[in-house]
Amino acid sequence: MNSETVNKQPDCDVLIVGAGLVGASLALRLADCGLRIGLLDKGALERGISWAQPQAGPVDVSQFDPRVVALTAQSQRLLAELGVWQQLDTLRRCDYAHMRVWEQDGTGQVEFHAREVHEPSLGTIVENSLLLNALYGSIAAHNETAQAEGRAPLALFSERSVVALERDSERSRPISRLRCDDGSEVSARLVIAADGGNSPLRSLAGFETREWSYGQKAIVTTIRTALPHAHTALQRFLTTGPLAYLPLADGVDSGPGRHCSIVWSADEARADELMALDEAAFNAQLTAAMEGALGGVEASATRFAFPLRQRHAKRYVEGNVVLVGDAAHTIHPLAGQGVNLGLADVEALAEQIEAGIKAGRQPEDPTPLARYQRQRTGPNLAMMALMEAFKRGFGEQPIALRWLRNAGLNAVNAFSPLRKALTRTAR
Ligand SMILES: Cc1cc2nc3c(=O)[nH]c(=O)nc-3n(C[C@H](O)[C@H](O)[C@H](O)COP(=O)(O)OP(=O)(O)OC[C@H]3O[C@@H](n4cnc5c(N)ncnc54)[C@H](O)[C@@H]3O)c2cc1C
């Protein structure tokens, strides 16, 4: 470090590394808080879509992004406050009001209805790339307005990966300098790692994690079924892992929705077998695995497989580096809660930073950051424990356990208050 770097103002007060769904939402949430906010990603940080835009006429399985998220009402509220939800074309987001969960070789089943919790829907399925595109659109619009009004725009550092982190202090305030693979350096008082489950920044900053492999891969793709999905999400627990059908909106003039995004989590060997099948054989296996639900599978798009890990950082804050989203916690996709937890992190961290500023604190002040950590660790761990219990419960083989699971599912289904409580948790 030379004297020039010592005396230079940091490039940002707060630098968010990773502009996925969580990092981009956090940047927008903090955009008007009076601090200089930066957003850095190895990608391009601008609108541009690789999947088809909503269009008139029938749609095809290949036109949907195979990665989708089921967003809760709480997540939707945050995205609406950021002006993002309104940008999502209603023709490409699908509310679901009913969910049915049942298991292989069993009689247990549980159903969740939005009407039981007096809500219009249990959640909404949105394609990841359309949501990210809307977030980048809102960032561009924010920057245009800020520039026109003479305010600081969000500083965008695109197409560069962080490869090294130097932590220092200057006039008794911490400063972090991030070196990138293009040779550039970006400095900030507070650095937020939103760079995903494998978070390079988390490793560079020396955070410890507890993690293990589920020994499963999640296969995702889009399917067309013979019968309409009627805005119902389906999940069947197979002995090799859970399989979900998530209803999709079909666009203009194409009749009742017959497209679903699927997430088929299976033991690695089974997942590799399924990935190797041709389309007709895969559709047949899928139809059988879902017991012919929705009249069977007529077509499926290209498949993608993701290895599944459970991971939780022991701490979310180390000095002036903070973790959010999958960088802090990665969970099994069986309840579709990953982004929802990440967006709850966004809300909690932004509130604490804003409260700190109002109280005259610096953005890197440890007190609000510690509050964020306390606020989020409990709910994130609770959701991870719930997913683990479901996953382990349904993966076990002994008949006695299976009977208990069935009895448990039916008990949940028969006992309305418990079902309502679970429905609220998942919303
Ligand atoms: C099969 C599957 C299905 C899922 N379904 C759901 C669902 O229905 N609902 C739900 O809520 N969640 C779901 N999830 C989880 C959800 O996808 C994740 O929780 C979410 O994508 C995490 O968002 P993130 O922004 O934290 O991380 P990411 O989306 O991983 O974004 C990380 C960003 O960091 C950038 N980056 C990485 N490294 C660097 C670097 N060194 N330098 C600069 N930039 C970097 C990347 O380019 C990327 O833009 C699912 C996950 C899987 C695997």
CSV table of C-alpha atoms and ligand atoms in Angstrom, one decimal:
chain,number,residue,atom,x,y,z
A,1,MET,CA,0.0,0.0,0.0
A,2,ASN,CA,1.5,3.4,-0.9
A,3,SER,CA,0.6,6.9,0.5
A,4,GLU,CA,-1.5,7.7,-2.6
A,5,THR,CA,-3.9,4.8,-1.8
A,6,VAL,CA,-3.9,5.7,1.9
A,7,ASN,CA,-5.2,9.2,1.3
A,8,LYS,CA,-7.6,8.4,-1.5
A,9,GLN,CA,-11.3,8.3,-0.6
A,10,PRO,CA,-12.8,4.8,-1.0
A,11,ASP,CA,-14.7,4.3,-4.3
A,12,CYS,CA,-17.8,3.5,-2.4
A,13,ASP,CA,-19.2,3.6,1.2
A,14,VAL,CA,-20.9,0.3,0.6
A,15,LEU,CA,-19.9,-2.2,-2.1
A,16,ILE,CA,-22.2,-5.1,-2.9
A,17,VAL,CA,-20.3,-8.0,-4.6
A,18,GLY,CA,-22.7,-10.1,-6.7
A,19,ALA,CA,-25.6,-8.8,-8.6
A,20,GLY,CA,-27.9,-11.9,-8.6
A,21,LEU,CA,-31.5,-11.6,-7.3
A,22,VAL,CA,-30.3,-10.8,-3.8
A,23,GLY,CA,-27.4,-8.4,-4.5
A,24,ALA,CA,-29.3,-6.4,-7.2
A,25,SER,CA,-32.3,-6.1,-4.8
A,26,LEU,CA,-30.1,-4.9,-2.0
A,27,ALA,CA,-28.4,-2.3,-4.3
A,28,LEU,CA,-31.8,-0.9,-5.2
A,29,ARG,CA,-33.1,-1.0,-1.6
A,30,LEU,CA,-30.0,1.1,-0.5
A,31,ALA,CA,-29.9,3.3,-3.5
A,32,ASP,CA,-31.5,6.3,-1.9
A,33,CYS,CA,-30.1,6.0,1.6
A,34,GLY,CA,-27.6,8.8,1.2
A,35,LEU,CA,-24.5,6.6,1.0
A,36,ARG,CA,-22.4,5.9,-2.1
A,37,ILE,CA,-23.4,2.4,-3.1
A,38,GLY,CA,-21.5,0.2,-5.6
A,39,LEU,CA,-22.6,-3.0,-7.3
A,40,LEU,CA,-20.0,-5.4,-8.8
A,41,ASP,CA,-20.5,-8.6,-10.8
A,42,LYS,CA,-18.6,-10.8,-13.2
A,43,GLY,CA,-21.6,-10.4,-15.5
A,44,ALA,CA,-22.8,-7.5,-17.6
A,45,LEU,CA,-25.2,-5.7,-15.2
A,46,GLU,CA,-27.6,-4.6,-17.9
A,47,ARG,CA,-30.9,-5.7,-19.4
A,48,GLY,CA,-30.6,-8.4,-21.9
A,49,ILE,CA,-32.6,-11.6,-22.0
A,50,SER,CA,-31.7,-14.9,-23.3
A,51,TRP,CA,-35.2,-16.3,-22.9
A,52,ALA,CA,-38.2,-15.3,-25.0
A,53,GLN,CA,-40.3,-12.3,-24.0
A,54,PRO,CA,-44.1,-12.9,-23.6
A,55,GLN,CA,-45.7,-13.0,-27.0
A,56,ALA,CA,-49.0,-13.6,-28.7
A,57,GLY,CA,-49.8,-17.2,-29.7
A,58,PRO,CA,-48.9,-20.5,-28.3
A,59,VAL,CA,-45.6,-20.9,-26.4
A,60,ASP,CA,-43.1,-23.7,-26.5
A,61,VAL,CA,-41.3,-25.4,-23.6
A,62,SER,CA,-37.9,-24.0,-24.9
A,63,GLN,CA,-39.2,-20.4,-24.5
A,64,PHE,CA,-39.1,-20.5,-20.6
A,65,ASP,CA,-36.1,-20.0,-18.4
A,66,PRO,CA,-35.5,-23.4,-16.7
A,67,ARG,CA,-34.6,-21.6,-13.5
A,68,VAL,CA,-37.7,-20.2,-11.7
A,69,VAL,CA,-38.4,-19.1,-8.1
A,70,ALA,CA,-41.5,-19.3,-6.1
A,71,LEU,CA,-41.8,-15.9,-4.4
A,72,THR,CA,-43.7,-15.4,-1.2
A,73,ALA,CA,-46.0,-12.4,-0.5
A,74,GLN,CA,-43.3,-10.8,1.6
A,75,SER,CA,-40.8,-11.0,-1.2
A,76,GLN,CA,-43.3,-9.6,-3.6
A,77,ARG,CA,-43.9,-6.7,-1.3
A,78,LEU,CA,-40.2,-5.8,-1.2
A,79,LEU,CA,-39.9,-6.1,-5.0
A,80,ALA,CA,-43.0,-3.9,-5.4
A,81,GLU,CA,-41.5,-1.3,-3.1
A,82,LEU,CA,-38.4,-1.3,-5.4
A,83,GLY,CA,-40.6,-0.8,-8.5
A,84,VAL,CA,-39.5,-4.2,-9.8
A,85,TRP,CA,-42.7,-6.3,-9.4
A,86,GLN,CA,-44.7,-3.9,-11.6
A,87,GLN,CA,-42.2,-4.4,-14.4
A,88,LEU,CA,-42.8,-8.1,-14.6
A,89,ASP,CA,-45.2,-8.9,-17.3
A,90,THR,CA,-48.3,-10.5,-15.8
A,91,LEU,CA,-48.3,-12.9,-18.7
A,92,ARG,CA,-45.2,-14.5,-17.4
A,93,ARG,CA,-45.8,-14.8,-13.7
A,94,CYS,CA,-48.1,-17.4,-12.3
A,95,ASP,CA,-49.9,-17.3,-9.0
A,96,TYR,CA,-50.6,-20.6,-7.3
A,97,ALA,CA,-53.5,-20.9,-4.9
A,98,HIS,CA,-53.3,-24.6,-4.1
A,99,MET,CA,-50.4,-27.0,-3.3
A,100,ARG,CA,-50.6,-30.8,-3.0
A,101,VAL,CA,-47.8,-32.8,-1.4
A,102,TRP,CA,-47.7,-36.6,-1.2
A,103,GLU,CA,-45.3,-39.4,-1.2
A,104,GLN,CA,-44.3,-42.6,-3.0
A,105,ASP,CA,-45.4,-45.9,-1.5
A,106,GLY,CA,-47.5,-44.2,1.0
A,107,THR,CA,-51.0,-42.9,1.7
A,108,GLY,CA,-49.9,-39.6,3.3
A,109,GLN,CA,-50.9,-36.4,1.7
A,110,VAL,CA,-51.2,-32.8,2.7
A,111,GLU,CA,-52.9,-29.9,0.9
A,112,PHE,CA,-52.4,-26.2,1.3
A,113,HIS,CA,-55.1,-23.7,0.1
A,114,ALA,CA,-54.6,-19.9,-0.1
A,115,ARG,CA,-58.3,-19.5,1.0
A,116,GLU,CA,-57.5,-21.1,4.4
A,117,VAL,CA,-55.2,-18.3,5.2
A,118,HIS,CA,-57.5,-15.7,3.6
A,119,GLU,CA,-55.0,-14.8,0.8
A,120,PRO,CA,-55.5,-14.8,-2.9
A,121,SER,CA,-52.4,-17.0,-3.5
A,122,LEU,CA,-49.8,-19.1,-1.8
A,123,GLY,CA,-47.0,-17.5,-3.9
A,124,THR,CA,-46.0,-16.7,-7.5
A,125,ILE,CA,-43.7,-18.5,-9.8
A,126,VAL,CA,-41.4,-16.2,-11.8
A,127,GLU,CA,-38.5,-17.0,-14.2
A,128,ASN,CA,-35.2,-16.0,-12.7
A,129,SER,CA,-33.9,-14.2,-15.8
A,130,LEU,CA,-37.1,-12.1,-16.2
A,131,LEU,CA,-36.9,-11.0,-12.6
A,132,LEU,CA,-33.2,-10.2,-12.9
A,133,ASN,CA,-33.9,-8.3,-16.1
A,134,ALA,CA,-36.6,-6.3,-14.3
A,135,LEU,CA,-34.1,-5.6,-11.4
A,136,TYR,CA,-31.4,-4.3,-13.9
A,137,GLY,CA,-34.1,-2.2,-15.6
A,138,SER,CA,-35.0,-0.6,-12.3
A,139,ILE,CA,-31.3,0.1,-11.6
A,140,ALA,CA,-30.9,1.7,-15.0
A,141,ALA,CA,-34.0,3.8,-14.4
A,142,HIS,CA,-32.8,4.8,-11.0
A,143,ASN,CA,-29.4,5.9,-12.3
A,144,GLU,CA,-31.0,8.0,-15.1
A,145,THR,CA,-33.2,9.8,-12.6
A,146,ALA,CA,-30.3,10.3,-10.1
A,147,GLN,CA,-28.1,11.8,-12.8
A,148,ALA,CA,-30.8,14.1,-14.0
A,149,GLU,CA,-31.4,15.3,-10.4
A,150,GLY,CA,-27.7,15.7,-9.7
A,151,ARG,CA,-27.6,12.8,-7.1
A,152,ALA,CA,-25.1,10.0,-6.9
A,153,PRO,CA,-26.1,7.1,-9.1
A,154,LEU,CA,-25.4,3.5,-8.1
A,155,ALA,CA,-21.8,2.8,-9.2
A,156,LEU,CA,-21.7,-0.2,-11.4
A,157,PHE,CA,-18.6,-2.3,-11.8
A,158,SER,CA,-19.4,-4.9,-14.4
A,159,GLU,CA,-17.6,-7.9,-16.0
A,160,ARG,CA,-15.0,-8.4,-13.4
A,161,SER,CA,-14.5,-11.0,-10.7
A,162,VAL,CA,-13.1,-10.4,-7.3
A,163,VAL,CA,-9.8,-12.3,-6.9
A,164,ALA,CA,-8.2,-10.8,-3.8
A,165,LEU,CA,-9.3,-8.8,-0.7
A,166,GLU,CA,-7.0,-6.5,1.3
A,167,ARG,CA,-8.4,-5.2,4.6
A,168,ASP,CA,-6.9,-2.1,6.1
A,169,SER,CA,-7.7,0.8,8.3
A,170,GLU,CA,-7.3,4.5,7.6
A,171,ARG,CA,-7.8,7.2,10.2
A,172,SER,CA,-9.2,4.6,12.5
A,173,ARG,CA,-11.9,3.5,10.0
A,174,PRO,CA,-11.7,0.2,8.2
A,175,ILE,CA,-11.4,0.1,4.4
A,176,SER,CA,-11.4,-3.0,2.1
A,177,ARG,CA,-9.8,-3.1,-1.3
A,178,LEU,CA,-10.9,-5.7,-3.7
A,179,ARG,CA,-8.7,-6.7,-6.6
A,180,CYS,CA,-10.4,-7.9,-9.7
A,181,ASP,CA,-9.3,-10.3,-12.5
A,182,ASP,CA,-9.1,-7.4,-15.0
A,183,GLY,CA,-6.5,-5.7,-12.8
A,184,SER,CA,-8.8,-3.1,-11.4
A,185,GLU,CA,-9.2,-2.3,-7.7
A,186,VAL,CA,-12.4,-1.2,-6.0
A,187,SER,CA,-12.4,0.1,-2.4
A,188,ALA,CA,-15.2,0.5,0.2
A,189,ARG,CA,-15.9,1.0,3.9
A,190,LEU,CA,-18.4,-1.8,4.0
A,191,VAL,CA,-18.3,-4.8,1.7
A,192,ILE,CA,-21.4,-7.0,1.3
A,193,ALA,CA,-20.9,-10.5,-0.2
A,194,ALA,CA,-23.9,-11.5,-2.3
A,195,ASP,CA,-21.9,-13.6,-4.6
A,196,GLY,CA,-23.9,-16.9,-4.2
A,197,GLY,CA,-23.4,-20.2,-2.6
A,198,ASN,CA,-19.8,-20.7,-3.5
A,199,SER,CA,-19.0,-17.1,-2.5
A,200,PRO,CA,-15.4,-16.4,-3.4
A,201,LEU,CA,-15.5,-13.3,-1.2
A,202,ARG,CA,-16.7,-15.4,1.8
A,203,SER,CA,-13.5,-17.5,1.5
A,204,LEU,CA,-11.3,-14.5,0.9
A,205,ALA,CA,-12.6,-12.8,4.1
A,206,GLY,CA,-12.1,-16.0,6.1
A,207,PHE,CA,-15.7,-16.8,7.1
A,208,GLU,CA,-16.2,-20.3,8.4
A,209,THR,CA,-19.1,-22.4,7.2
A,210,ARG,CA,-20.9,-25.6,8.3
A,211,GLU,CA,-21.7,-27.5,5.1
A,212,TRP,CA,-22.3,-30.9,3.6
A,213,SER,CA,-23.5,-32.4,0.4
A,214,TYR,CA,-27.0,-33.8,0.2
A,215,GLY,CA,-25.6,-36.5,-2.2
A,216,GLN,CA,-28.3,-35.3,-4.6
A,217,LYS,CA,-28.6,-33.2,-7.8
A,218,ALA,CA,-31.6,-31.1,-8.8
A,219,ILE,CA,-32.7,-31.4,-12.4
A,220,VAL,CA,-34.6,-28.5,-13.7
A,221,THR,CA,-36.5,-28.0,-17.0
A,222,THR,CA,-39.8,-26.9,-18.4
A,223,ILE,CA,-42.6,-29.4,-19.4
A,224,ARG,CA,-45.9,-29.3,-21.1
A,225,THR,CA,-48.6,-31.5,-19.7
A,226,ALA,CA,-51.7,-33.0,-21.3
A,227,LEU,CA,-54.1,-31.2,-18.8
A,228,PRO,CA,-54.0,-27.7,-17.4
A,229,HIS,CA,-52.2,-27.2,-14.1
A,230,ALA,CA,-55.1,-25.1,-12.7
A,231,HIS,CA,-52.7,-22.9,-10.7
A,232,THR,CA,-51.7,-25.8,-8.5
A,233,ALA,CA,-48.2,-26.7,-7.4
A,234,LEU,CA,-47.5,-30.4,-6.9
A,235,GLN,CA,-44.7,-32.1,-4.9
A,236,ARG,CA,-44.2,-35.8,-4.6
A,237,PHE,CA,-41.6,-37.2,-2.2
A,238,LEU,CA,-39.9,-40.2,-3.9
A,239,THR,CA,-37.6,-42.5,-2.1
A,240,THR,CA,-34.7,-41.0,-4.2
A,241,GLY,CA,-35.7,-37.4,-3.5
A,242,PRO,CA,-38.6,-34.8,-4.0
A,243,LEU,CA,-40.1,-33.9,-7.4
A,244,ALA,CA,-42.0,-30.6,-7.9
A,245,TYR,CA,-44.2,-29.3,-10.7
A,246,LEU,CA,-44.4,-25.5,-10.5
A,247,PRO,CA,-47.1,-23.9,-12.7
A,248,LEU,CA,-46.1,-21.4,-15.3
A,249,ALA,CA,-48.1,-18.7,-17.1
A,250,ASP,CA,-48.5,-19.5,-20.7
A,251,GLY,CA,-48.5,-16.0,-22.3
A,252,VAL,CA,-51.1,-14.6,-24.7
A,253,ASP,CA,-54.0,-16.5,-26.4
A,254,SER,CA,-52.6,-19.9,-25.6
A,255,GLY,CA,-55.5,-21.3,-23.5
A,256,PRO,CA,-55.3,-22.7,-19.9
A,257,GLY,CA,-51.8,-23.1,-18.6
A,258,ARG,CA,-50.2,-26.4,-19.4
A,259,HIS,CA,-46.5,-25.6,-18.8
A,260,CYS,CA,-44.7,-26.3,-15.5
A,261,SER,CA,-41.2,-25.8,-14.4
A,262,ILE,CA,-39.9,-28.9,-12.7
A,263,VAL,CA,-37.3,-29.4,-9.9
A,264,TRP,CA,-36.5,-33.1,-9.6
A,265,SER,CA,-34.0,-33.7,-6.8
A,266,ALA,CA,-32.6,-37.2,-6.9
A,267,ASP,CA,-29.7,-39.2,-5.5
A,268,GLU,CA,-26.6,-38.5,-7.7
A,269,ALA,CA,-26.7,-41.9,-9.5
A,270,ARG,CA,-30.4,-41.6,-10.3
A,271,ALA,CA,-30.0,-38.0,-11.4
A,272,ASP,CA,-27.2,-39.0,-13.8
A,273,GLU,CA,-29.4,-41.7,-15.3
A,274,LEU,CA,-32.2,-39.2,-15.8
A,275,MET,CA,-29.9,-36.7,-17.4
A,276,ALA,CA,-28.7,-39.3,-19.9
A,277,LEU,CA,-32.2,-40.2,-21.2
A,278,ASP,CA,-33.6,-38.9,-24.5
A,279,GLU,CA,-36.7,-36.6,-24.3
A,280,ALA,CA,-39.3,-39.3,-24.8
A,281,ALA,CA,-37.8,-41.6,-22.2
A,282,PHE,CA,-37.4,-38.8,-19.7
A,283,ASN,CA,-41.0,-37.7,-20.2
A,284,ALA,CA,-42.2,-41.3,-19.6
A,285,GLN,CA,-40.1,-41.5,-16.4
A,286,LEU,CA,-41.4,-38.2,-15.2
A,287,THR,CA,-45.0,-39.1,-15.9
A,288,ALA,CA,-44.5,-42.3,-13.9
A,289,ALA,CA,-42.7,-40.6,-11.0
A,290,MET,CA,-45.6,-38.1,-10.7
A,291,GLU,CA,-48.2,-40.9,-11.0
A,292,GLY,CA,-49.5,-39.5,-14.3
A,293,ALA,CA,-50.5,-36.1,-12.7
A,294,LEU,CA,-52.0,-33.6,-15.1
A,295,GLY,CA,-52.5,-36.3,-17.7
A,296,GLY,CA,-48.8,-37.0,-18.2
A,297,VAL,CA,-45.9,-35.1,-19.8
A,298,GLU,CA,-46.1,-34.4,-23.5
A,299,ALA,CA,-42.9,-32.4,-24.0
A,300,SER,CA,-39.8,-31.3,-22.1
A,301,ALA,CA,-37.0,-28.8,-22.8
A,302,THR,CA,-33.3,-29.1,-22.2
A,303,ARG,CA,-32.4,-30.3,-18.7
A,304,PHE,CA,-29.9,-28.7,-16.3
A,305,ALA,CA,-28.5,-30.4,-13.2
A,306,PHE,CA,-27.3,-28.7,-10.0
A,307,PRO,CA,-25.4,-30.5,-7.2
A,308,LEU,CA,-27.2,-29.8,-3.9
A,309,ARG,CA,-25.4,-28.7,-0.7
A,310,GLN,CA,-26.6,-27.5,2.7
A,311,ARG,CA,-24.4,-24.6,3.8
A,312,HIS,CA,-24.5,-22.1,6.6
A,313,ALA,CA,-21.9,-19.5,7.6
A,314,LYS,CA,-21.1,-19.6,11.3
A,315,ARG,CA,-21.2,-15.8,11.3
A,316,TYR,CA,-22.7,-13.3,8.8
A,317,VAL,CA,-20.4,-10.4,9.8
A,318,GLU,CA,-16.6,-10.4,10.0
A,319,GLY,CA,-15.3,-6.8,10.5
A,320,ASN,CA,-16.5,-4.7,7.6
A,321,VAL,CA,-17.5,-7.7,5.4
A,322,VAL,CA,-21.2,-9.0,5.6
A,323,LEU,CA,-22.8,-12.0,4.0
A,324,VAL,CA,-26.4,-12.0,2.5
A,325,GLY,CA,-28.4,-14.5,0.5
A,326,ASP,CA,-26.9,-17.8,-0.6
A,327,ALA,CA,-23.4,-16.5,0.4
A,328,ALA,CA,-24.7,-16.8,4.0
A,329,HIS,CA,-27.0,-19.9,3.7
A,330,THR,CA,-27.8,-22.4,1.0
A,331,ILE,CA,-30.7,-24.8,1.4
A,332,HIS,CA,-32.4,-27.7,-0.3
A,333,PRO,CA,-34.7,-26.3,-3.0
A,334,LEU,CA,-37.6,-28.6,-1.9
A,335,ALA,CA,-39.6,-25.7,-0.4
A,336,GLY,CA,-38.4,-23.1,-2.8
A,337,GLN,CA,-37.3,-20.7,-0.1
A,338,GLY,CA,-33.7,-19.7,-1.0
A,339,VAL,CA,-34.4,-16.4,-2.6
A,340,ASN,CA,-37.2,-15.6,-0.2
A,341,LEU,CA,-34.7,-16.0,2.7
A,342,GLY,CA,-32.2,-13.8,0.8
A,343,LEU,CA,-34.7,-11.1,0.3
A,344,ALA,CA,-35.6,-11.1,4.0
A,345,ASP,CA,-31.8,-10.7,4.6
A,346,VAL,CA,-31.9,-7.7,2.3
A,347,GLU,CA,-34.8,-6.0,4.2
A,348,ALA,CA,-33.2,-6.6,7.6
A,349,LEU,CA,-29.7,-5.4,6.6
A,350,ALA,CA,-31.0,-2.3,4.8
A,351,GLU,CA,-33.1,-1.4,7.8
A,352,GLN,CA,-30.2,-1.7,10.1
A,353,ILE,CA,-27.8,0.3,7.9
A,354,GLU,CA,-30.5,3.0,7.5
A,355,ALA,CA,-31.2,3.1,11.2
A,356,GLY,CA,-27.4,3.3,11.9
A,357,ILE,CA,-27.1,6.3,9.5
A,358,LYS,CA,-30.0,8.1,11.2
A,359,ALA,CA,-28.3,7.6,14.5
A,360,GLY,CA,-25.1,9.1,13.1
A,361,ARG,CA,-23.2,5.9,12.7
A,362,GLN,CA,-20.9,5.0,9.9
A,363,PRO,CA,-22.1,2.2,7.5
A,364,GLU,CA,-19.4,-0.2,8.8
A,365,ASP,CA,-20.3,0.4,12.4
A,366,PRO,CA,-20.4,-3.1,14.1
A,367,THR,CA,-23.6,-2.4,16.2
A,368,PRO,CA,-26.2,-2.4,13.3
A,369,LEU,CA,-24.4,-5.2,11.6
A,370,ALA,CA,-24.5,-7.3,14.7
A,371,ARG,CA,-28.2,-6.6,14.9
A,372,TYR,CA,-28.7,-7.8,11.3
A,373,GLN,CA,-26.8,-11.0,12.2
A,374,ARG,CA,-28.9,-11.6,15.3
A,375,GLN,CA,-32.1,-10.9,13.4
A,376,ARG,CA,-31.5,-13.2,10.5
A,377,THR,CA,-29.6,-16.2,12.0
A,378,GLY,CA,-32.6,-17.6,13.8
A,379,PRO,CA,-35.1,-17.6,10.9
A,380,ASN,CA,-32.5,-18.9,8.4
A,381,LEU,CA,-31.5,-21.7,10.7
A,382,ALA,CA,-35.1,-22.6,11.5
A,383,MET,CA,-35.9,-22.9,7.8
A,384,MET,CA,-32.8,-25.0,7.2
A,385,ALA,CA,-33.7,-27.3,10.0
A,386,LEU,CA,-37.2,-27.7,8.6
A,387,MET,CA,-35.9,-28.5,5.1
A,388,GLU,CA,-33.5,-31.0,6.7
A,389,ALA,CA,-36.2,-32.7,8.7
A,390,PHE,CA,-38.4,-33.0,5.5
A,391,LYS,CA,-35.5,-34.2,3.4
A,392,ARG,CA,-34.3,-36.8,5.9
A,393,GLY,CA,-37.8,-37.8,6.9
A,394,PHE,CA,-38.8,-38.7,3.3
A,395,GLY,CA,-35.4,-40.2,2.3
A,396,GLU,CA,-35.4,-42.9,5.0
A,397,GLN,CA,-36.4,-46.4,4.0
A,398,PRO,CA,-37.6,-48.5,7.1
A,399,ILE,CA,-41.3,-49.3,6.9
A,400,ALA,CA,-42.0,-48.1,10.5
A,401,LEU,CA,-40.6,-44.7,9.7
A,402,ARG,CA,-42.5,-44.6,6.5
A,403,TRP,CA,-45.7,-45.4,8.4
A,404,LEU,CA,-45.0,-42.6,10.9
A,405,ARG,CA,-44.3,-40.2,8.0
A,406,ASN,CA,-47.6,-41.1,6.4
A,407,ALA,CA,-49.4,-40.8,9.7
A,408,GLY,CA,-47.7,-37.4,10.2
A,409,LEU,CA,-48.7,-36.1,6.8
A,410,ASN,CA,-52.3,-37.2,7.3
A,411,ALA,CA,-52.2,-35.7,10.8
A,412,VAL,CA,-51.0,-32.4,9.3
A,413,ASN,CA,-53.7,-32.6,6.7
A,414,ALA,CA,-56.5,-33.4,9.1
A,415,PHE,CA,-55.4,-30.9,11.7
A,416,SER,CA,-56.4,-27.6,10.1
A,417,PRO,CA,-54.6,-25.2,12.5
A,418,LEU,CA,-51.2,-27.0,11.9
A,419,ARG,CA,-51.8,-26.9,8.2
A,420,LYS,CA,-52.6,-23.2,8.3
A,421,ALA,CA,-49.4,-22.5,10.4
A,422,LEU,CA,-47.3,-24.4,7.8
A,423,THR,CA,-49.0,-22.5,5.0
A,424,ARG,CA,-48.2,-19.2,6.6
A,425,THR,CA,-44.5,-20.3,7.0
A,426,ALA,CA,-44.2,-21.1,3.4
A,427,ARG,CA,-45.8,-17.9,2.2
B,1,LIG,C1,-32.8,-26.1,-8.6
B,1,LIG,C2,-33.0,-24.9,-7.7
B,1,LIG,C3,-34.3,-24.5,-7.6
B,1,LIG,C4,-34.6,-23.3,-6.7
B,1,LIG,N1,-35.9,-22.9,-6.6
B,1,LIG,C5,-36.1,-21.8,-5.7
B,1,LIG,C6,-37.4,-21.3,-5.5
B,1,LIG,O1,-38.4,-21.8,-6.0
B,1,LIG,N2,-37.6,-20.3,-4.7
B,1,LIG,C7,-36.5,-19.7,-4.0
B,1,LIG,O2,-36.7,-18.7,-3.3
B,1,LIG,N3,-35.3,-20.1,-4.2
B,1,LIG,C8,-35.0,-21.2,-5.1
B,1,LIG,N4,-33.7,-21.7,-5.3
B,1,LIG,C9,-32.6,-21.0,-4.6
B,1,LIG,C10,-32.3,-19.7,-5.3
B,1,LIG,O3,-32.0,-20.0,-6.7
B,1,LIG,C11,-31.0,-19.1,-4.6
B,1,LIG,O4,-31.3,-19.0,-3.3
B,1,LIG,C12,-30.8,-17.7,-5.2
B,1,LIG,O5,-30.5,-17.8,-6.6
B,1,LIG,C13,-29.6,-17.1,-4.5
B,1,LIG,O6,-29.5,-15.7,-5.0
B,1,LIG,P1,-28.1,-14.9,-4.7
B,1,LIG,O7,-28.4,-13.6,-5.4
B,1,LIG,O8,-27.8,-15.0,-3.2
B,1,LIG,O9,-27.0,-15.7,-5.4
B,1,LIG,P2,-26.8,-16.0,-7.0
B,1,LIG,O10,-28.0,-16.1,-7.7
B,1,LIG,O11,-25.9,-17.2,-7.0
B,1,LIG,O12,-26.0,-14.7,-7.5
B,1,LIG,C14,-24.6,-14.6,-7.2
B,1,LIG,C15,-24.0,-13.5,-8.1
B,1,LIG,O13,-22.6,-13.3,-7.8
B,1,LIG,C16,-21.9,-13.2,-9.0
B,1,LIG,N5,-20.5,-13.6,-8.6
B,1,LIG,C17,-20.1,-14.8,-8.2
B,1,LIG,N6,-18.8,-14.8,-7.9
B,1,LIG,C18,-18.3,-13.6,-8.2
B,1,LIG,C19,-17.0,-13.0,-8.1
B,1,LIG,N7,-15.9,-13.6,-7.7
B,1,LIG,N8,-16.9,-11.6,-8.5
B,1,LIG,C20,-18.0,-11.0,-8.9
B,1,LIG,N9,-19.2,-11.5,-9.0
B,1,LIG,C21,-19.4,-12.8,-8.6
B,1,LIG,C22,-22.6,-14.1,-10.0
B,1,LIG,O14,-22.3,-13.7,-11.3
B,1,LIG,C23,-24.0,-13.8,-9.6
B,1,LIG,O15,-24.6,-12.8,-10.4
B,1,LIG,C24,-33.5,-22.8,-6.1
B,1,LIG,C25,-32.2,-23.3,-6.2
B,1,LIG,C26,-32.0,-24.4,-7.1
B,1,LIG,C27,-30.6,-24.9,-7.2
